[in-house]
Tab-separated table of C-alpha atoms and ligand atoms in Angstrom:
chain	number	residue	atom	x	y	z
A	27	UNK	CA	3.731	-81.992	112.068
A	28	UNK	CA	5.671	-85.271	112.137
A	29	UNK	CA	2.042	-88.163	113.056
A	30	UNK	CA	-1.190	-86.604	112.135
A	31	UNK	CA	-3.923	-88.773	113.518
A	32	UNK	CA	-7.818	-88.740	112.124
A	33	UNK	CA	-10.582	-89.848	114.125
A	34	UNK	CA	-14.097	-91.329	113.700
A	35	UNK	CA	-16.708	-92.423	115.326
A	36	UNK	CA	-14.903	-95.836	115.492
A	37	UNK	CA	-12.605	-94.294	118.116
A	38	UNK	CA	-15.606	-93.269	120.663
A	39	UNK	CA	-17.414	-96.618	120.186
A	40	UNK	CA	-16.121	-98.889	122.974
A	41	UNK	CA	-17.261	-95.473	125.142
A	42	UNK	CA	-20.955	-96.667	124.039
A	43	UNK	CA	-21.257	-93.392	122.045
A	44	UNK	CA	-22.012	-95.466	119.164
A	45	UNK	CA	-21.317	-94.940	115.059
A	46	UNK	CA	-22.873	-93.762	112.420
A	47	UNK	CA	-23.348	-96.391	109.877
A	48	UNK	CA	-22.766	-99.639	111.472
A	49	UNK	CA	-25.590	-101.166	112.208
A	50	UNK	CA	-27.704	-100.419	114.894
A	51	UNK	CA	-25.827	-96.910	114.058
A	52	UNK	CA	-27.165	-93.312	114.415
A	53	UNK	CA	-28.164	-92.951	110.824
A	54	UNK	CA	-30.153	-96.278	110.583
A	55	UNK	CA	-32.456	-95.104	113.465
A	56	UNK	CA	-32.913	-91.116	112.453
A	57	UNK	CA	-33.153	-89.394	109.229
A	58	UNK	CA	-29.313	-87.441	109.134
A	59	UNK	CA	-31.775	-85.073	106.461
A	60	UNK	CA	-33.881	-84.319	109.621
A	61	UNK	CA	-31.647	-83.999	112.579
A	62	UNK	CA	-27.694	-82.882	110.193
A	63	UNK	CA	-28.641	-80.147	107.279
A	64	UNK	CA	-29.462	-76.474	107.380
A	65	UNK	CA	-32.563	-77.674	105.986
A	66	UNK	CA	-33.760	-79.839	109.053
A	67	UNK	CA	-32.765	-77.119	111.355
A	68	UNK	CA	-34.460	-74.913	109.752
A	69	UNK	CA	-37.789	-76.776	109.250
A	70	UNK	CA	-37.608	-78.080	112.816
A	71	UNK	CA	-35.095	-76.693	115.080
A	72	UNK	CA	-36.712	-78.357	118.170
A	73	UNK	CA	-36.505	-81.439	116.588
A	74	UNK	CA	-32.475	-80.763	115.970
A	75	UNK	CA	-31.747	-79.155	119.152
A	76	UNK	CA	-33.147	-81.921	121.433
A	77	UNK	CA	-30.909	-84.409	119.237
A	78	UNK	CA	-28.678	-82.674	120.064
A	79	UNK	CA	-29.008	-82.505	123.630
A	80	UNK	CA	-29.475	-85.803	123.468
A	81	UNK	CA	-26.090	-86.609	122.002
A	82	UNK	CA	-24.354	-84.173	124.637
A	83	UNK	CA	-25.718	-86.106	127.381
A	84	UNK	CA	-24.653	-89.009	126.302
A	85	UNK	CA	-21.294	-87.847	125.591
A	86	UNK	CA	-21.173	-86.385	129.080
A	87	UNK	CA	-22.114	-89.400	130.647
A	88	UNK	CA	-19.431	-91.628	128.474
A	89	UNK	CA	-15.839	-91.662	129.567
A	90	UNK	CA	-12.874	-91.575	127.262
A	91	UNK	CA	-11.194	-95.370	126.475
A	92	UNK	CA	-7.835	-96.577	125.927
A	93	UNK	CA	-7.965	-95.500	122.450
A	94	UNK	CA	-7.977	-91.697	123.169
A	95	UNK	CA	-5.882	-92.600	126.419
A	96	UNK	CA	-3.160	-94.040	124.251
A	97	UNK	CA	-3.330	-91.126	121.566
A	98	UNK	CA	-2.908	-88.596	124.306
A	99	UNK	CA	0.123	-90.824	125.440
A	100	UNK	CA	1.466	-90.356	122.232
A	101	UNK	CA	1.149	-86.703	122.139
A	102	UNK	CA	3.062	-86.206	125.749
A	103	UNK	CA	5.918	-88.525	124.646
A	104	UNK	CA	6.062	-86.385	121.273
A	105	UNK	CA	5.333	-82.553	122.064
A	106	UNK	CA	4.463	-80.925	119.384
A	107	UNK	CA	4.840	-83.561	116.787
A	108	UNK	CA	1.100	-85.174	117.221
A	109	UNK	CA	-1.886	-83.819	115.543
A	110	UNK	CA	-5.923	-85.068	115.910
A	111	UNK	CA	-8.189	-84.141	113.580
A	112	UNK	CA	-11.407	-85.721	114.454
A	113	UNK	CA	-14.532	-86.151	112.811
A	114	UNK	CA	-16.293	-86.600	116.183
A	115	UNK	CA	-18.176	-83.979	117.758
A	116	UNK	CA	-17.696	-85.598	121.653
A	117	UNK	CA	-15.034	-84.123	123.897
A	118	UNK	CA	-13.456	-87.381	124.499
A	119	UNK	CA	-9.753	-86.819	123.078
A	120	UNK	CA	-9.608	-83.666	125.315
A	121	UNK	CA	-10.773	-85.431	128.266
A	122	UNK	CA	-8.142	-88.285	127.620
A	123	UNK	CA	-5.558	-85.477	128.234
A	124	UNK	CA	-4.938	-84.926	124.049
A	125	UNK	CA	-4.400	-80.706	123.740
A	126	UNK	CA	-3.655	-80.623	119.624
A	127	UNK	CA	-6.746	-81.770	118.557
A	128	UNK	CA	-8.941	-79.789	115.678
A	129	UNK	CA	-12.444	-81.010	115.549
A	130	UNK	CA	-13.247	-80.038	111.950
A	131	UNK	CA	-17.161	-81.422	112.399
A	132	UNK	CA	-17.658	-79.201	115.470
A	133	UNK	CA	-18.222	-79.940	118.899
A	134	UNK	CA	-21.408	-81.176	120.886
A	135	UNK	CA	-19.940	-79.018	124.012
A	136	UNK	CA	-19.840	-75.792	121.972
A	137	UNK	CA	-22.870	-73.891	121.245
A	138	UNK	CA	-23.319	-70.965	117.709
A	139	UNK	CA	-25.156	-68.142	117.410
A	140	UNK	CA	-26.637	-68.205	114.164
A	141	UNK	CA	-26.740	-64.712	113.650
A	142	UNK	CA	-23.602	-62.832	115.109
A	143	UNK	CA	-21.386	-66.676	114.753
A	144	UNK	CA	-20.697	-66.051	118.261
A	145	UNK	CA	-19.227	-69.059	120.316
A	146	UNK	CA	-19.619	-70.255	123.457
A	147	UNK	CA	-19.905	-72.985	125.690
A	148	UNK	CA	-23.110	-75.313	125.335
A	149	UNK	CA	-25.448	-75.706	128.035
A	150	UNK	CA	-26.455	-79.162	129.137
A	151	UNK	CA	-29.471	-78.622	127.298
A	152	UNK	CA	-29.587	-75.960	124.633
A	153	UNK	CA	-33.128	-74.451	123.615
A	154	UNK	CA	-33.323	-72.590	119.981
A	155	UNK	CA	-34.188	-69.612	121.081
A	156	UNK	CA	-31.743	-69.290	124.147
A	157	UNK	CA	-30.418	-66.016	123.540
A	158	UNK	CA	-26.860	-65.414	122.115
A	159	UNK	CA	-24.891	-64.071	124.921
A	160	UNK	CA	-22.357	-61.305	122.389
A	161	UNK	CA	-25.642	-60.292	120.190
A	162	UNK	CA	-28.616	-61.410	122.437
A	163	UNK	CA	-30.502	-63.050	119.367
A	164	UNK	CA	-32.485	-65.869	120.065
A	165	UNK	CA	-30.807	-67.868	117.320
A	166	UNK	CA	-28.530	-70.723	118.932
A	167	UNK	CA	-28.008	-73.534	116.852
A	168	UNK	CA	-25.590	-76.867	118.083
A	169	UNK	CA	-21.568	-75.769	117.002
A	170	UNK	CA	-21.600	-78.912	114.795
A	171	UNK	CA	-21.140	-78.991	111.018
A	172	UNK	CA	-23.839	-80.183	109.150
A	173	UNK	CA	-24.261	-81.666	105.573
A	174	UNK	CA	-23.645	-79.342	103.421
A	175	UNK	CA	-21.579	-77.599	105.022
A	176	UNK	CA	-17.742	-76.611	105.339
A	177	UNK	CA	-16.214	-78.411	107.769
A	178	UNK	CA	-13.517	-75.701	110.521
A	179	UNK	CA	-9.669	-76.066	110.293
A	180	UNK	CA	-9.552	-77.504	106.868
A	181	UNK	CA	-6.449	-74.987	105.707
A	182	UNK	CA	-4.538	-76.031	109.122
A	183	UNK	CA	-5.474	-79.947	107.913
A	184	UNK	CA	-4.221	-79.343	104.751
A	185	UNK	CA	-0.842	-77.586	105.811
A	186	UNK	CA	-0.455	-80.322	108.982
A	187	UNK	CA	-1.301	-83.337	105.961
A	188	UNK	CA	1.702	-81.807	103.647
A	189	UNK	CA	3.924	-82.207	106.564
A	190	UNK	CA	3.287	-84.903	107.992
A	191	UNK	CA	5.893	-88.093	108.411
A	192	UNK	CA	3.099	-90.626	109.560
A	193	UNK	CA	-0.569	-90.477	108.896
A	194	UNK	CA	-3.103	-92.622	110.601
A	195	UNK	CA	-6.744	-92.865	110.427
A	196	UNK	CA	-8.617	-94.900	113.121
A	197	UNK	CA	-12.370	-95.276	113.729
A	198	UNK	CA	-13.639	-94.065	110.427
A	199	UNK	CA	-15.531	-95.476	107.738
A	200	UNK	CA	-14.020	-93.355	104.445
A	201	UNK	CA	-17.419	-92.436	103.435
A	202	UNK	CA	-17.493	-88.612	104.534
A	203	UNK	CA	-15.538	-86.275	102.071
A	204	UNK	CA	-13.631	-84.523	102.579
A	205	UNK	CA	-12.047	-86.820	105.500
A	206	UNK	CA	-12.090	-89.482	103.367
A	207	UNK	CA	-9.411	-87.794	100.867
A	208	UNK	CA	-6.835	-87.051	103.713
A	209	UNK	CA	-5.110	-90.343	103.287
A	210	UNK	CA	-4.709	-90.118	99.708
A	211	UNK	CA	-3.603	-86.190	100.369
A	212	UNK	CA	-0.996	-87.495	102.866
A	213	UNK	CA	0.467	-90.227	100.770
A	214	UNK	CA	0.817	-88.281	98.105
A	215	UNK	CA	2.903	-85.878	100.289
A	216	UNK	CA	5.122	-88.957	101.110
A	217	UNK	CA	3.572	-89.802	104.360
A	218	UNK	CA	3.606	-93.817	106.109
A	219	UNK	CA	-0.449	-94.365	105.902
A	220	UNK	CA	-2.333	-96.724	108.222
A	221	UNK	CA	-5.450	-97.723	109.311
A	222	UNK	CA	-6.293	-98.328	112.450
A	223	UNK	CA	-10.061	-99.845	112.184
A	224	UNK	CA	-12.665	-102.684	113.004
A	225	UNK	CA	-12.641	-103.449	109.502
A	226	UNK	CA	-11.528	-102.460	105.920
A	227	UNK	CA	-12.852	-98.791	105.476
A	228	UNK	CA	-13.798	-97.852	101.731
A	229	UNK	CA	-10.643	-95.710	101.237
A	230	UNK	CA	-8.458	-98.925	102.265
A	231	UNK	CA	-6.616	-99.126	99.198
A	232	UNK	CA	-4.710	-96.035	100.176
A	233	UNK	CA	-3.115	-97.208	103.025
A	234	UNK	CA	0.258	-98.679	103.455
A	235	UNK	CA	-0.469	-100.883	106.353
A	236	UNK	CA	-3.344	-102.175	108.236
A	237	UNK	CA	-4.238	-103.304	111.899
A	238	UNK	CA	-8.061	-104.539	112.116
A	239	UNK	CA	-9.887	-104.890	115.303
A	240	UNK	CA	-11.084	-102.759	118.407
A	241	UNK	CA	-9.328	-99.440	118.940
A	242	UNK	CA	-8.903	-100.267	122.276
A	243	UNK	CA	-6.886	-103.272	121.624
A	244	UNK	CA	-5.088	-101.866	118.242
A	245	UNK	CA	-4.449	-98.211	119.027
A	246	UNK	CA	-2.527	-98.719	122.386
A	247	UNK	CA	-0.432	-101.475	120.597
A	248	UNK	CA	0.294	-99.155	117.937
A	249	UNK	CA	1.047	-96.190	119.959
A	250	UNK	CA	3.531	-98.440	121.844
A	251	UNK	CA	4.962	-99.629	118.612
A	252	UNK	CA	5.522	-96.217	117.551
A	253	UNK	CA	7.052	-95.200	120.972
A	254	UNK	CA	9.077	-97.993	121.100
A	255	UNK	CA	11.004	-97.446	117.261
B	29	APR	N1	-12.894	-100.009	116.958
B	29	APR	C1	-12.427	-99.569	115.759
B	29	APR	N2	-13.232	-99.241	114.715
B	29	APR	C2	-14.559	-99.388	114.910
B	29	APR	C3	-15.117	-99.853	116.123
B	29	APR	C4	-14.222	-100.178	117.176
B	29	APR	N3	-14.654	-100.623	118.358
B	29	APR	N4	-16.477	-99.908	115.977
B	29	APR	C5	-16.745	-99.469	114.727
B	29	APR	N5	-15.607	-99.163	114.080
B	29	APR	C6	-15.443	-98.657	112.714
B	29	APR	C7	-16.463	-99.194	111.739
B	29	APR	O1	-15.977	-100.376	111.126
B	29	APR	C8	-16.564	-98.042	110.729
B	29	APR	O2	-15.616	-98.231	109.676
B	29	APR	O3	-15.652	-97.268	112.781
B	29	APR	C9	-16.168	-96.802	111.537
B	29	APR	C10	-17.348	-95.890	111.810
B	29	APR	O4	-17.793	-95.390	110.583
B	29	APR	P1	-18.981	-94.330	110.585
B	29	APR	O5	-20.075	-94.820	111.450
B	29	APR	O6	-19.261	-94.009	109.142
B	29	APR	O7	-18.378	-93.043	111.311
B	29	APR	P2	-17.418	-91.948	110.695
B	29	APR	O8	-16.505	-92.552	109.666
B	29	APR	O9	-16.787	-91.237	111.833
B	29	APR	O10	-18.458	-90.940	109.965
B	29	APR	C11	-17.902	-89.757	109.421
B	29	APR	O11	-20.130	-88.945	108.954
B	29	APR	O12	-22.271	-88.650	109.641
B	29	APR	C12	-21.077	-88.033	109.486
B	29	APR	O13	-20.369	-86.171	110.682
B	29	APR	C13	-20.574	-87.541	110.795
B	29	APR	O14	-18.316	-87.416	111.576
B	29	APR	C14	-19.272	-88.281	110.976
B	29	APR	C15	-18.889	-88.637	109.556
């Protein structure tokens, strides 16, 4: 994989979807302890599932932005060579027209069965005990990875880090492991590192180069820059 791309929240922000830990961000107005562990599920899966639903309708209502427009760009000039691995649960990369994209937090458009780890494809508004369509079991929980637990796709991130030529991370803070580690993983593999963000992430130091601002303004730029070498 020649440009392997990570994602954050940062990406889907200009789409109103919002971050985590700016301010004014998800986890300054609910409890991530309460609505993103095992534990808050379990205590109050209501509470989870309609946060849930929540975010889903949101994300259906939000449209993709010339961030994700310009990484799918990237992908059809390059076939095969471009890789997202997002940290966002929203289906906005896909929507933008990006096909290699592994969401290693989940996705808000998938739904789990908690008992048979059945997949399928969430309903607008999921209830908890919306029986599992393989098993039946009324144990549906939101595909997304919580705290606590292991985030999908890591092998294919690790093998698609050790190959890759170019590694960029846009949107994303650096305070998640084990996201956060990627750019270290891929330097050390001999990989061109850059951030793409709003500001300095905590993992800055190990980049090579830096372009600050809104995605929408720095990610088409980039993508044209690479396009254009
Ligand atoms: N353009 C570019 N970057 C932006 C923009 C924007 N318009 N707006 C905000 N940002 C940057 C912020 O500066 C911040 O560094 O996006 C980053 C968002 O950081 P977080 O809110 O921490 O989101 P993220 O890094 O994706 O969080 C990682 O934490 O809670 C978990 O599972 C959740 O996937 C999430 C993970």
């Amino acid at each position: 994989m020649r440009i392997v791309i990570l994602t954050g929240a940062g990406i889907s922000a200009e789409s109103g979807l919002g971050t985590f830990r700016d301010k004014d961000g998800l986890w300054t107005r609910y409890d991530l302890n309460e609505v993103a562990t095992p534990e808050g599920f379990a205590r109050n899966p209501q509470r989870v599932t309609a946060f849930y639903n929540a975010r889903r309708a949101n994300c259906a209502a939000a449209q993709p932005n010339a961030a994700h427009h310009a990484l799918a760009r990237l992908e059809a000039a390059l076939p095969g060579q471009v890789l997202v691995v997002t940290q966002n649960v929203d289906d906005l990369h896909q929507r933008a027209g990006s096909h290699a994209v592994l969401q290693m937090h989940g996705a808000l458009m998938s739904a789990l069965c908690a008992a048979c780890g059945h997949r399928w494809p969430a309903p607008a508004v999921m209830a908890v005990d919306d029986p599992c369509p393989a098993c039946g079991q009324p144990r549906t929980r939101p595909d997304v990875v919580w705290f606590g637990e292991i985030p999908y796709h890591m092998d294919a991130i690790a093998e698609a880090i050790a190959q890759a030529r170019i590694f960029a991370a846009i949107g994303t803070s650096g305070q998640v492991w084990p996201a956060a580690g990627f750019a270290t993983e891929a330097r050390r593999a001999g990989a061109q590192c850059v951030e793409l963000n709003l500001e300095p992430s905590e993992v800055s130091h190990a980049f090579h180069t830096h372009h600050h601002g809104p995605a929408t303004q720095i990610v088409p730029s980039w993508v044209d820059t690479l396009l254009s070498a």
